[in-house]
């Protein structure tokens, strides 16, 4: 995932831009979102239950990646505004932590219902700001919705443990308590799913939250925040601030923030992990990836080809679980020809086109980076089987489009292999045996996910045992677990001790308190013993 960066920052000097997407969409159950002030393009902060316009003179333009039209303008939240958001969260915490868990769950029940009712509005906003197809945008929302549904059962997930009579008349039990103010820093590629990985689990555990959406596509977070308040989330429990480096550093340094969740690039992720950890915070940092698929000769041809195409080119390759690298065991010529044939059949267009298979990448800079890495592969000796760099989409000539691209004969020392391309580029490698293929995968620094395609149970079992990746697919190209498990990236793809959502997510947003109690009649005149207490009877 590409790192956050300050782009398109400028003072308010735009003259009569054409407003699309966010400005004209409906939000929640009202015709106009409560945070939309007149014809202003500025996206407000959310502080203490109120959408507040920032006083910052600087902003970042949110640009439709298919058309280059201006959608909205994200302010660089001032330090005073940031402090106000944290203070609002801190002030809301004592009351919220003491709110019955059943009440917090009911708010999540209401939120999931509102998200379902507003699915099309959320998807439309995501397509406008991020570029992915409407169908893919709906999947973005739905995978986040599943986390909200899981949070509806928090009373069971947050249960502690109890052991009676650990010693004569003494019982011990543990409870899980919320941390306090927590924060989330989101990437651009999943504008709805990643915020929903974060704040629903955190607040249902009893924490309050400060969310920083991606500066490239904040609209979905704003809609979700409005829906959360409509569902009954009290003022100050969820707050939103905007910005880039300065806001991120403020989150890392603030003494009142107890935990930070991050999804994004390795550069940003390791900076956040180091800086926030140094100030005593818990950190979970999901970062870059280079996900591999090993294809054995006995793999089902049609199913495997479909899986490789969908996982390699879906969302224009802008997924941290995209299957970007294929390792063919044995001869690859047959597979390469079939991949090219199917990739050519994909339609590249604006996400609003109902027939589009993939849309644009997020920005001009992202497109340039993708093209540069493809060219580096060619210059290093890779064969360019399919080149989508110069694609032109009729009616969207200014869009950031990259067509499906396939590189073959790639080796582990090439830059296009070592770097996360984050575009619709499929890299093909070869191995003589399953052992060699596993060695290639394990030699990569990343460990988000890996998959094998085979009809051999023996080969699959060997793969799942020996592969060094946190999420393993067997004939499944994108093995992202449902929320009752956890997202378990490893190696350079994750920093921290506790992963996102599932049991690990609940553990991340809570701390254990252990209580030892004694209720018994003690004989008088027994005297005082200074020896270490034990469970043995004297």
Short mmCIF file of C-alpha atoms in Angstrom, two decimals, residues 13-523:
data_model
loop_
_atom_site.label_atom_id
_atom_site.label_comp_id
_atom_site.label_asym_id
_atom_site.label_seq_id
_atom_site.Cartn_x
_atom_site.Cartn_y
_atom_site.Cartn_z
CA UNK A 13 -8.08 29.26 -5.19
CA UNK A 14 -10.37 27.06 -7.28
CA UNK A 15 -12.89 28.87 -9.48
CA UNK A 16 -16.28 27.22 -10.09
CA UNK A 17 -15.16 23.58 -10.36
CA UNK A 18 -17.60 21.01 -11.61
CA UNK A 19 -18.83 19.23 -8.49
CA UNK A 20 -19.56 15.51 -8.71
CA UNK A 21 -20.02 12.49 -6.51
CA UNK A 22 -19.94 13.63 -2.92
CA UNK A 23 -21.45 17.02 -3.58
CA UNK A 24 -24.52 15.63 -5.29
CA UNK A 25 -25.00 12.30 -3.52
CA UNK A 26 -27.55 11.61 -0.83
CA UNK A 27 -26.34 10.47 2.53
CA UNK A 28 -27.98 8.56 5.37
CA UNK A 29 -31.74 8.95 5.43
CA UNK A 30 -31.61 12.69 4.80
CA UNK A 31 -31.45 14.33 1.39
CA UNK A 32 -28.31 16.26 2.34
CA UNK A 33 -25.61 15.12 4.77
CA UNK A 34 -25.63 17.09 8.01
CA UNK A 35 -21.97 17.92 7.55
CA UNK A 36 -22.46 19.51 4.12
CA UNK A 37 -22.56 23.28 4.66
CA UNK A 38 -24.21 24.94 1.69
CA UNK A 39 -22.18 24.62 -1.51
CA UNK A 40 -18.86 24.29 0.29
CA UNK A 41 -16.55 21.61 -1.04
CA UNK A 42 -14.65 21.46 2.24
CA UNK A 43 -14.92 18.22 4.20
CA UNK A 44 -15.34 19.06 7.91
CA UNK A 45 -13.85 17.46 10.97
CA UNK A 46 -16.14 15.59 13.37
CA UNK A 47 -15.48 16.76 16.92
CA UNK A 48 -17.66 15.92 19.89
CA UNK A 49 -20.65 14.95 17.78
CA UNK A 50 -20.58 18.07 15.59
CA UNK A 51 -19.30 18.44 12.04
CA UNK A 52 -16.98 21.44 12.29
CA UNK A 53 -15.33 23.31 9.42
CA UNK A 54 -11.57 23.50 9.80
CA UNK A 55 -9.89 26.89 10.12
CA UNK A 56 -6.88 25.63 8.21
CA UNK A 57 -6.12 27.72 5.11
CA UNK A 58 -4.68 24.68 3.34
CA UNK A 59 -6.42 21.70 1.85
CA UNK A 60 -5.94 18.69 -0.41
CA UNK A 61 -8.09 18.24 -3.49
CA UNK A 62 -9.96 14.93 -3.75
CA UNK A 63 -9.90 14.07 -7.44
CA UNK A 64 -12.01 11.56 -9.34
CA UNK A 65 -9.30 9.26 -10.76
CA UNK A 66 -11.34 8.43 -13.86
CA UNK A 67 -12.17 12.01 -14.88
CA UNK A 68 -9.76 14.30 -12.95
CA UNK A 69 -12.77 16.29 -11.76
CA UNK A 70 -12.75 17.87 -8.32
CA UNK A 71 -14.89 16.00 -5.81
CA UNK A 72 -14.14 17.72 -2.51
CA UNK A 73 -11.39 19.38 -0.50
CA UNK A 74 -9.85 17.90 2.64
CA UNK A 75 -8.46 20.38 5.17
CA UNK A 76 -5.15 19.90 6.92
CA UNK A 77 -6.62 19.80 10.42
CA UNK A 78 -4.93 22.30 12.73
CA UNK A 79 -3.24 21.20 15.94
CA UNK A 80 -5.89 22.98 18.00
CA UNK A 81 -8.65 21.12 16.16
CA UNK A 82 -6.85 17.83 16.63
CA UNK A 83 -6.48 18.49 20.35
CA UNK A 84 -10.19 19.28 20.54
CA UNK A 85 -11.04 15.95 18.90
CA UNK A 86 -8.88 14.02 21.36
CA UNK A 87 -10.32 15.99 24.27
CA UNK A 88 -13.86 15.20 23.10
CA UNK A 89 -12.98 11.50 22.95
CA UNK A 90 -11.36 11.64 26.39
CA UNK A 91 -14.37 13.42 27.88
CA UNK A 92 -16.80 10.89 26.39
CA UNK A 93 -14.86 7.86 27.63
CA UNK A 94 -15.97 7.58 31.31
CA UNK A 95 -19.66 7.57 30.43
CA UNK A 96 -19.23 5.34 27.38
CA UNK A 97 -17.15 2.70 29.15
CA UNK A 98 -19.88 2.42 31.79
CA UNK A 99 -22.63 2.09 29.18
CA UNK A 100 -23.97 -1.50 29.35
CA UNK A 101 -22.44 -3.79 26.75
CA UNK A 102 -25.95 -4.70 25.58
CA UNK A 103 -26.59 -1.04 24.77
CA UNK A 104 -23.35 -0.76 22.84
CA UNK A 105 -24.26 -3.91 20.92
CA UNK A 106 -27.69 -2.53 20.01
CA UNK A 107 -26.04 0.51 18.48
CA UNK A 108 -23.95 -1.83 16.31
CA UNK A 109 -27.13 -3.70 15.33
CA UNK A 110 -28.65 -0.40 14.24
CA UNK A 111 -25.45 0.63 12.44
CA UNK A 112 -25.29 -2.55 10.39
CA UNK A 113 -28.90 -2.01 9.35
CA UNK A 114 -28.16 1.58 8.29
CA UNK A 115 -25.08 0.49 6.35
CA UNK A 116 -27.17 -2.02 4.42
CA UNK A 117 -29.76 0.63 3.62
CA UNK A 118 -27.04 3.02 2.45
CA UNK A 119 -24.93 0.45 0.59
CA UNK A 120 -25.50 2.01 -2.83
CA UNK A 121 -24.70 5.53 -1.56
CA UNK A 122 -21.48 4.34 0.03
CA UNK A 123 -20.48 2.41 -3.08
CA UNK A 124 -21.21 5.38 -5.34
CA UNK A 125 -19.05 7.63 -3.20
CA UNK A 126 -16.20 5.10 -3.18
CA UNK A 127 -16.32 4.74 -6.96
CA UNK A 128 -16.28 8.53 -7.38
CA UNK A 129 -13.36 9.15 -5.04
CA UNK A 130 -11.32 5.94 -5.31
CA UNK A 131 -12.16 4.69 -8.79
CA UNK A 132 -13.01 1.02 -8.22
CA UNK A 133 -16.04 -0.46 -9.96
CA UNK A 134 -19.41 -0.15 -8.28
CA UNK A 135 -19.59 -3.90 -7.73
CA UNK A 136 -16.16 -3.92 -6.15
CA UNK A 137 -17.10 -0.88 -4.04
CA UNK A 138 -20.13 -2.76 -2.73
CA UNK A 139 -17.78 -5.61 -1.78
CA UNK A 140 -15.60 -3.05 0.00
CA UNK A 141 -18.57 -1.98 2.12
CA UNK A 142 -19.84 -5.50 2.70
CA UNK A 143 -16.54 -6.85 4.01
CA UNK A 144 -16.52 -4.00 6.52
CA UNK A 145 -20.16 -4.63 7.36
CA UNK A 146 -19.25 -8.18 8.39
CA UNK A 147 -16.98 -6.74 11.11
CA UNK A 148 -19.87 -4.61 12.40
CA UNK A 149 -22.04 -7.73 12.51
CA UNK A 150 -19.35 -9.55 14.49
CA UNK A 151 -19.12 -6.65 16.95
CA UNK A 152 -22.82 -7.18 17.70
CA UNK A 153 -21.73 -10.21 19.74
CA UNK A 154 -19.13 -8.34 21.80
CA UNK A 155 -20.58 -9.47 25.15
CA UNK A 156 -19.44 -13.01 24.39
CA UNK A 157 -16.15 -11.95 22.81
CA UNK A 158 -15.19 -9.80 25.80
CA UNK A 159 -15.82 -12.39 28.50
CA UNK A 160 -13.16 -12.92 31.13
CA UNK A 161 -12.27 -16.02 33.16
CA UNK A 162 -13.09 -17.21 36.67
CA UNK A 163 -11.54 -19.80 38.95
CA UNK A 164 -13.14 -20.29 42.39
CA UNK A 165 -11.23 -21.35 45.48
CA UNK A 166 -7.71 -21.01 44.05
CA UNK A 167 -6.78 -21.19 47.71
CA UNK A 168 -8.91 -21.67 50.78
CA UNK A 169 -11.67 -19.06 50.57
CA UNK A 170 -9.97 -17.15 47.75
CA UNK A 171 -11.34 -16.71 44.21
CA UNK A 172 -9.61 -15.21 41.18
CA UNK A 173 -11.21 -13.81 38.04
CA UNK A 174 -10.19 -11.65 35.08
CA UNK A 175 -12.12 -9.05 33.13
CA UNK A 176 -11.41 -7.25 29.87
CA UNK A 177 -11.62 -3.48 30.14
CA UNK A 178 -11.40 -0.77 27.45
CA UNK A 179 -8.17 1.17 27.02
CA UNK A 180 -9.51 4.70 26.62
CA UNK A 181 -9.00 6.90 23.55
CA UNK A 182 -7.86 4.91 20.49
CA UNK A 183 -7.04 6.08 16.96
CA UNK A 184 -7.09 4.75 13.41
CA UNK A 185 -5.12 5.82 10.32
CA UNK A 186 -6.64 4.60 7.06
CA UNK A 187 -5.34 3.96 3.51
CA UNK A 188 -7.00 4.96 0.25
CA UNK A 189 -7.67 1.53 -1.22
CA UNK A 190 -10.56 0.44 1.03
CA UNK A 191 -12.38 3.63 2.07
CA UNK A 192 -15.18 1.77 3.90
CA UNK A 193 -13.75 -1.61 4.88
CA UNK A 194 -10.69 -0.41 6.78
CA UNK A 195 -12.49 2.19 8.95
CA UNK A 196 -15.01 -0.57 9.73
CA UNK A 197 -12.14 -2.88 10.72
CA UNK A 198 -11.22 -0.27 13.31
CA UNK A 199 -13.83 1.82 15.07
CA UNK A 200 -16.75 -0.65 15.47
CA UNK A 201 -14.62 -3.15 17.41
CA UNK A 202 -12.92 -0.39 19.40
CA UNK A 203 -16.08 1.45 20.48
CA UNK A 204 -18.11 -1.69 21.18
CA UNK A 205 -15.32 -2.72 23.56
CA UNK A 206 -16.00 0.58 25.37
CA UNK A 207 -13.26 2.79 23.92
CA UNK A 208 -13.67 6.15 22.22
CA UNK A 209 -12.06 6.78 18.85
CA UNK A 210 -10.29 9.34 16.65
CA UNK A 211 -10.28 8.36 12.98
CA UNK A 212 -8.07 9.80 10.24
CA UNK A 213 -9.41 8.78 6.82
CA UNK A 214 -7.20 8.78 3.77
CA UNK A 215 -6.81 12.28 2.38
CA UNK A 216 -7.48 10.81 -1.08
CA UNK A 217 -11.00 9.50 -0.38
CA UNK A 218 -12.52 10.57 2.96
CA UNK A 219 -16.16 10.51 1.88
CA UNK A 220 -17.01 6.96 2.97
CA UNK A 221 -15.67 7.59 6.47
CA UNK A 222 -17.81 10.72 6.73
CA UNK A 223 -20.92 8.80 5.68
CA UNK A 224 -20.15 5.99 8.11
CA UNK A 225 -19.67 8.48 10.95
CA UNK A 226 -23.02 10.06 10.23
CA UNK A 227 -24.65 6.63 10.17
CA UNK A 228 -22.97 5.72 13.46
CA UNK A 229 -24.40 8.80 15.14
CA UNK A 230 -27.80 8.08 13.62
CA UNK A 231 -27.51 4.59 15.11
CA UNK A 232 -27.11 6.16 18.55
CA UNK A 233 -23.37 6.54 19.09
CA UNK A 234 -23.05 9.34 21.70
CA UNK A 235 -21.25 12.59 21.02
CA UNK A 236 -17.49 12.31 21.27
CA UNK A 237 -17.30 8.52 21.01
CA UNK A 238 -16.25 8.77 17.34
CA UNK A 239 -14.31 11.78 16.04
CA UNK A 240 -12.74 12.44 12.64
CA UNK A 241 -9.69 14.54 11.78
CA UNK A 242 -7.98 15.02 8.44
CA UNK A 243 -4.50 15.64 7.12
CA UNK A 244 -1.25 13.89 6.32
CA UNK A 245 2.12 13.69 8.07
CA UNK A 246 1.47 16.28 10.79
CA UNK A 247 -1.84 14.71 11.79
CA UNK A 248 -0.31 11.22 11.80
CA UNK A 249 2.57 12.39 14.01
CA UNK A 250 0.12 14.10 16.36
CA UNK A 251 -1.73 10.80 16.76
CA UNK A 252 1.54 9.00 17.49
CA UNK A 253 2.65 11.56 20.07
CA UNK A 254 -0.54 12.43 21.93
CA UNK A 255 -0.39 11.26 25.54
CA UNK A 256 -4.13 10.63 25.78
CA UNK A 257 -4.26 8.17 22.86
CA UNK A 258 -3.66 4.64 24.10
CA UNK A 259 -3.65 2.57 20.88
CA UNK A 260 -3.17 3.14 17.16
CA UNK A 261 -4.41 1.03 14.24
CA UNK A 262 -2.83 1.56 10.85
CA UNK A 263 -3.13 0.08 7.37
CA UNK A 264 -0.84 1.31 4.60
CA UNK A 265 2.69 1.20 3.25
CA UNK A 266 5.79 -0.14 4.99
CA UNK A 267 7.44 3.27 5.05
CA UNK A 268 4.51 4.88 6.84
CA UNK A 269 3.70 1.78 8.88
CA UNK A 270 7.14 1.36 10.40
CA UNK A 271 7.34 5.09 11.12
CA UNK A 272 4.00 4.94 12.95
CA UNK A 273 4.89 1.72 14.76
CA UNK A 274 8.22 3.11 15.98
CA UNK A 275 6.97 6.57 16.92
CA UNK A 276 3.73 5.49 18.59
CA UNK A 277 5.41 2.60 20.43
CA UNK A 278 8.07 4.96 21.71
CA UNK A 279 5.33 7.01 23.37
CA UNK A 280 3.93 3.93 25.09
CA UNK A 281 1.05 3.09 22.75
CA UNK A 282 -0.19 -0.23 21.50
CA UNK A 283 0.17 -0.40 17.72
CA UNK A 284 -1.19 -2.75 15.08
CA UNK A 285 0.29 -1.94 11.68
CA UNK A 286 -0.78 -3.79 8.53
CA UNK A 287 1.63 -2.92 5.74
CA UNK A 288 2.85 -3.93 2.30
CA UNK A 289 2.65 -7.30 0.60
CA UNK A 290 3.85 -9.43 -2.27
CA UNK A 291 1.35 -12.25 -2.32
CA UNK A 292 2.29 -15.37 -4.28
CA UNK A 293 0.29 -18.11 -5.89
CA UNK A 294 1.98 -21.42 -6.64
CA UNK A 295 0.42 -23.30 -9.57
CA UNK A 296 1.10 -27.03 -9.83
CA UNK A 297 0.63 -28.95 -13.10
CA UNK A 298 -2.38 -30.80 -11.67
CA UNK A 299 -4.32 -27.62 -10.90
CA UNK A 300 -7.82 -27.23 -12.33
CA UNK A 301 -7.12 -25.12 -15.42
CA UNK A 302 -10.29 -23.09 -15.72
CA UNK A 303 -10.74 -22.41 -12.02
CA UNK A 304 -7.08 -21.49 -11.56
CA UNK A 305 -7.02 -19.09 -14.50
CA UNK A 306 -10.16 -17.35 -13.25
CA UNK A 307 -8.67 -17.08 -9.77
CA UNK A 308 -5.39 -15.61 -11.02
CA UNK A 309 -7.13 -13.05 -13.23
CA UNK A 310 -9.57 -11.95 -10.53
CA UNK A 311 -6.99 -11.77 -7.74
CA UNK A 312 -4.31 -10.16 -9.87
CA UNK A 313 -6.33 -7.48 -11.65
CA UNK A 314 -9.35 -6.87 -9.39
CA UNK A 315 -9.50 -3.35 -7.93
CA UNK A 316 -6.78 -2.47 -10.47
CA UNK A 317 -4.35 -4.44 -8.28
CA UNK A 318 -4.74 -1.97 -5.39
CA UNK A 319 -5.33 -4.55 -2.68
CA UNK A 320 -2.91 -5.54 0.05
CA UNK A 321 -4.09 -9.11 -0.59
CA UNK A 322 -3.84 -8.92 -4.38
CA UNK A 323 -2.22 -12.02 -5.82
CA UNK A 324 0.48 -10.20 -7.74
CA UNK A 325 3.01 -13.01 -8.30
CA UNK A 326 2.49 -16.47 -9.80
CA UNK A 327 5.06 -19.23 -9.50
CA UNK A 328 4.47 -21.98 -12.06
CA UNK A 329 5.93 -25.37 -11.20
CA UNK A 330 7.08 -26.92 -14.47
CA UNK A 331 6.39 -25.51 -17.93
CA UNK A 332 4.60 -22.15 -17.86
CA UNK A 333 4.03 -21.49 -21.57
CA UNK A 334 0.52 -22.98 -21.62
CA UNK A 335 -0.52 -21.00 -18.56
CA UNK A 336 0.99 -17.76 -19.87
CA UNK A 337 -0.91 -17.97 -23.15
CA UNK A 338 -4.20 -18.59 -21.39
CA UNK A 339 -3.59 -15.77 -18.90
CA UNK A 340 -2.94 -13.29 -21.70
CA UNK A 341 -6.06 -14.43 -23.53
CA UNK A 342 -8.29 -13.90 -20.50
CA UNK A 343 -6.63 -10.66 -19.40
CA UNK A 344 -7.19 -9.15 -22.84
CA UNK A 345 -10.91 -9.83 -22.46
CA UNK A 346 -11.17 -7.62 -19.36
CA UNK A 347 -12.81 -4.25 -19.80
CA UNK A 348 -11.00 -1.24 -18.38
CA UNK A 349 -13.28 1.73 -17.81
CA UNK A 350 -14.63 4.15 -15.23
CA UNK A 351 -16.02 2.41 -12.19
CA UNK A 352 -19.49 3.73 -12.99
CA UNK A 353 -19.55 1.68 -16.20
CA UNK A 354 -21.63 -1.41 -15.30
CA UNK A 355 -19.53 -3.52 -17.69
CA UNK A 356 -16.17 -2.42 -16.27
CA UNK A 357 -13.93 -5.12 -14.79
CA UNK A 358 -11.36 -2.72 -13.40
CA UNK A 359 -11.13 1.02 -13.04
CA UNK A 360 -8.25 3.50 -12.76
CA UNK A 361 -5.47 3.61 -10.19
CA UNK A 362 -5.81 6.27 -7.53
CA UNK A 363 -3.59 9.05 -8.93
CA UNK A 364 -1.28 10.18 -11.72
CA UNK A 365 1.66 9.54 -9.40
CA UNK A 366 0.47 5.98 -8.78
CA UNK A 367 0.19 5.34 -12.51
CA UNK A 368 3.69 6.68 -13.10
CA UNK A 369 5.08 4.42 -10.38
CA UNK A 370 3.36 1.34 -11.81
CA UNK A 371 4.66 2.08 -15.31
CA UNK A 372 8.17 2.71 -13.99
CA UNK A 373 8.29 -0.64 -12.19
CA UNK A 374 7.02 -2.46 -15.28
CA UNK A 375 9.71 -0.78 -17.37
CA UNK A 376 12.37 -1.73 -14.83
CA UNK A 377 11.32 -5.36 -15.23
CA UNK A 378 11.61 -5.18 -19.02
CA UNK A 379 15.05 -3.57 -18.75
CA UNK A 380 16.14 -6.31 -16.35
CA UNK A 381 15.23 -9.07 -18.80
CA UNK A 382 11.59 -9.89 -18.08
CA UNK A 383 9.32 -10.73 -21.00
CA UNK A 384 6.39 -8.36 -21.42
CA UNK A 385 3.52 -10.66 -22.36
CA UNK A 386 0.83 -7.99 -22.09
CA UNK A 387 1.38 -4.24 -21.83
CA UNK A 388 -1.45 -2.09 -20.50
CA UNK A 389 0.53 1.08 -19.82
CA UNK A 390 -0.66 3.05 -22.83
CA UNK A 391 -4.34 2.15 -22.67
CA UNK A 392 -6.83 4.88 -23.54
CA UNK A 393 -10.42 4.65 -22.35
CA UNK A 394 -12.90 6.43 -24.68
CA UNK A 395 -14.62 9.23 -22.86
CA UNK A 396 -12.10 9.11 -20.00
CA UNK A 397 -8.88 10.04 -21.75
CA UNK A 398 -7.57 11.93 -18.70
CA UNK A 399 -8.12 9.01 -16.34
CA UNK A 400 -5.37 7.21 -14.43
CA UNK A 401 -5.88 3.97 -16.29
CA UNK A 402 -3.44 1.08 -16.52
CA UNK A 403 -4.62 -1.99 -18.37
CA UNK A 404 -3.85 -5.57 -17.31
CA UNK A 405 -0.11 -6.13 -17.65
CA UNK A 406 1.77 -9.45 -17.45
CA UNK A 407 5.52 -9.90 -17.00
CA UNK A 408 7.15 -13.34 -17.38
CA UNK A 409 10.64 -14.72 -16.64
CA UNK A 410 10.84 -12.47 -13.58
CA UNK A 411 13.57 -13.28 -11.06
CA UNK A 412 13.85 -12.49 -7.36
CA UNK A 413 16.55 -9.86 -7.86
CA UNK A 414 14.40 -7.63 -10.09
CA UNK A 415 12.98 -4.40 -8.71
CA UNK A 416 9.53 -5.24 -10.08
CA UNK A 417 9.56 -8.33 -7.86
CA UNK A 418 11.03 -6.80 -4.72
CA UNK A 419 8.67 -3.80 -4.70
CA UNK A 420 4.92 -3.88 -4.15
CA UNK A 421 3.66 -2.57 -7.50
CA UNK A 422 0.09 -1.88 -6.37
CA UNK A 423 -1.34 -1.87 -9.86
CA UNK A 424 -2.89 -4.35 -12.35
CA UNK A 425 0.40 -6.14 -12.99
CA UNK A 426 0.81 -9.90 -12.75
CA UNK A 427 4.36 -11.24 -12.38
CA UNK A 428 5.14 -14.77 -13.56
CA UNK A 429 8.01 -16.87 -12.24
CA UNK A 430 9.06 -20.50 -12.72
CA UNK A 431 10.23 -23.30 -10.45
CA UNK A 432 11.23 -26.89 -11.14
CA UNK A 433 9.60 -28.29 -8.02
CA UNK A 434 7.22 -27.45 -5.20
CA UNK A 435 10.20 -27.23 -2.83
CA UNK A 436 11.82 -24.61 -5.06
CA UNK A 437 8.55 -22.68 -5.36
CA UNK A 438 8.11 -22.62 -1.58
CA UNK A 439 11.70 -21.43 -1.22
CA UNK A 440 10.98 -18.53 -3.59
CA UNK A 441 7.91 -17.47 -1.62
CA UNK A 442 9.61 -17.80 1.76
CA UNK A 443 12.59 -15.79 0.51
CA UNK A 444 10.38 -12.73 0.05
CA UNK A 445 10.31 -10.31 2.97
CA UNK A 446 6.52 -9.97 3.01
CA UNK A 447 4.11 -12.40 4.64
CA UNK A 448 0.54 -11.24 4.14
CA UNK A 449 -0.79 -14.16 2.12
CA UNK A 450 0.07 -17.04 -0.20
CA UNK A 451 -1.96 -19.55 -2.17
CA UNK A 452 -1.49 -22.88 -3.90
CA UNK A 453 -3.53 -24.29 -6.78
CA UNK A 454 -3.49 -28.06 -6.93
CA UNK A 455 -5.67 -31.19 -6.79
CA UNK A 456 -3.16 -32.94 -4.51
CA UNK A 457 -3.96 -32.99 -0.82
CA UNK A 458 -0.41 -34.06 -0.05
CA UNK A 459 1.05 -31.05 -1.88
CA UNK A 460 -1.47 -28.71 -0.26
CA UNK A 461 -0.64 -29.99 3.22
CA UNK A 462 3.08 -29.59 2.59
CA UNK A 463 2.46 -26.05 1.38
CA UNK A 464 0.33 -24.97 4.33
CA UNK A 465 2.88 -26.38 6.76
CA UNK A 466 6.05 -24.96 5.21
CA UNK A 467 4.91 -21.63 3.78
CA UNK A 468 5.84 -18.50 5.73
CA UNK A 469 2.74 -16.37 5.29
CA UNK A 470 0.09 -15.37 7.77
CA UNK A 471 -2.89 -16.21 5.54
CA UNK A 472 -2.86 -19.29 3.36
CA UNK A 473 -5.21 -20.17 0.53
CA UNK A 474 -5.65 -23.65 -0.91
CA UNK A 475 -7.33 -23.17 -4.26
CA UNK A 476 -8.44 -19.81 -2.81
CA UNK A 477 -6.59 -16.81 -4.32
CA UNK A 478 -7.39 -14.12 -1.71
CA UNK A 479 -7.60 -15.87 1.67
CA UNK A 480 -8.87 -12.94 3.74
CA UNK A 481 -10.54 -14.44 6.85
CA UNK A 482 -14.04 -13.56 7.94
CA UNK A 483 -14.28 -11.49 11.15
CA UNK A 484 -14.68 -14.43 13.55
CA UNK A 485 -11.05 -15.16 12.68
CA UNK A 486 -8.43 -12.39 12.47
CA UNK A 487 -6.48 -10.80 9.62
CA UNK A 488 -3.11 -12.39 10.30
CA UNK A 489 -0.41 -10.86 8.10
CA UNK A 490 3.15 -11.61 9.21
CA UNK A 491 6.85 -10.89 8.54
CA UNK A 492 7.34 -7.44 6.97
CA UNK A 493 3.60 -7.17 6.28
CA UNK A 494 2.73 -6.61 9.94
CA UNK A 495 4.17 -4.88 12.98
CA UNK A 496 2.66 -5.37 16.40
CA UNK A 497 1.51 -8.22 18.61
CA UNK A 498 -2.25 -8.34 18.03
CA UNK A 499 -3.90 -8.44 14.61
CA UNK A 500 -7.07 -6.84 13.26
CA UNK A 501 -10.62 -7.91 14.17
CA UNK A 502 -11.69 -11.31 15.51
CA UNK A 503 -10.39 -12.38 18.93
CA UNK A 504 -7.06 -10.62 18.34
CA UNK A 505 -8.87 -7.36 17.57
CA UNK A 506 -10.84 -7.54 20.82
CA UNK A 507 -7.62 -8.27 22.72
CA UNK A 508 -5.94 -5.29 21.06
CA UNK A 509 -8.63 -2.86 22.18
CA UNK A 510 -8.91 -4.18 25.73
CA UNK A 511 -6.65 -4.77 28.70
CA UNK A 512 -6.94 -7.55 31.26
CA UNK A 513 -7.60 -6.83 34.90
CA UNK A 514 -7.22 -9.78 37.29
CA UNK A 515 -9.03 -9.69 40.63
CA UNK A 516 -8.18 -11.93 43.59
CA UNK A 517 -10.73 -11.78 46.39
CA UNK A 518 -11.01 -13.34 49.80
CA UNK A 519 -14.25 -13.71 51.72
CA UNK A 520 -13.85 -15.93 54.78
CA UNK A 521 -13.81 -15.76 58.53
CA UNK A 522 -10.25 -15.34 59.74
CA UNK A 523 -9.32 -16.56 63.23
#
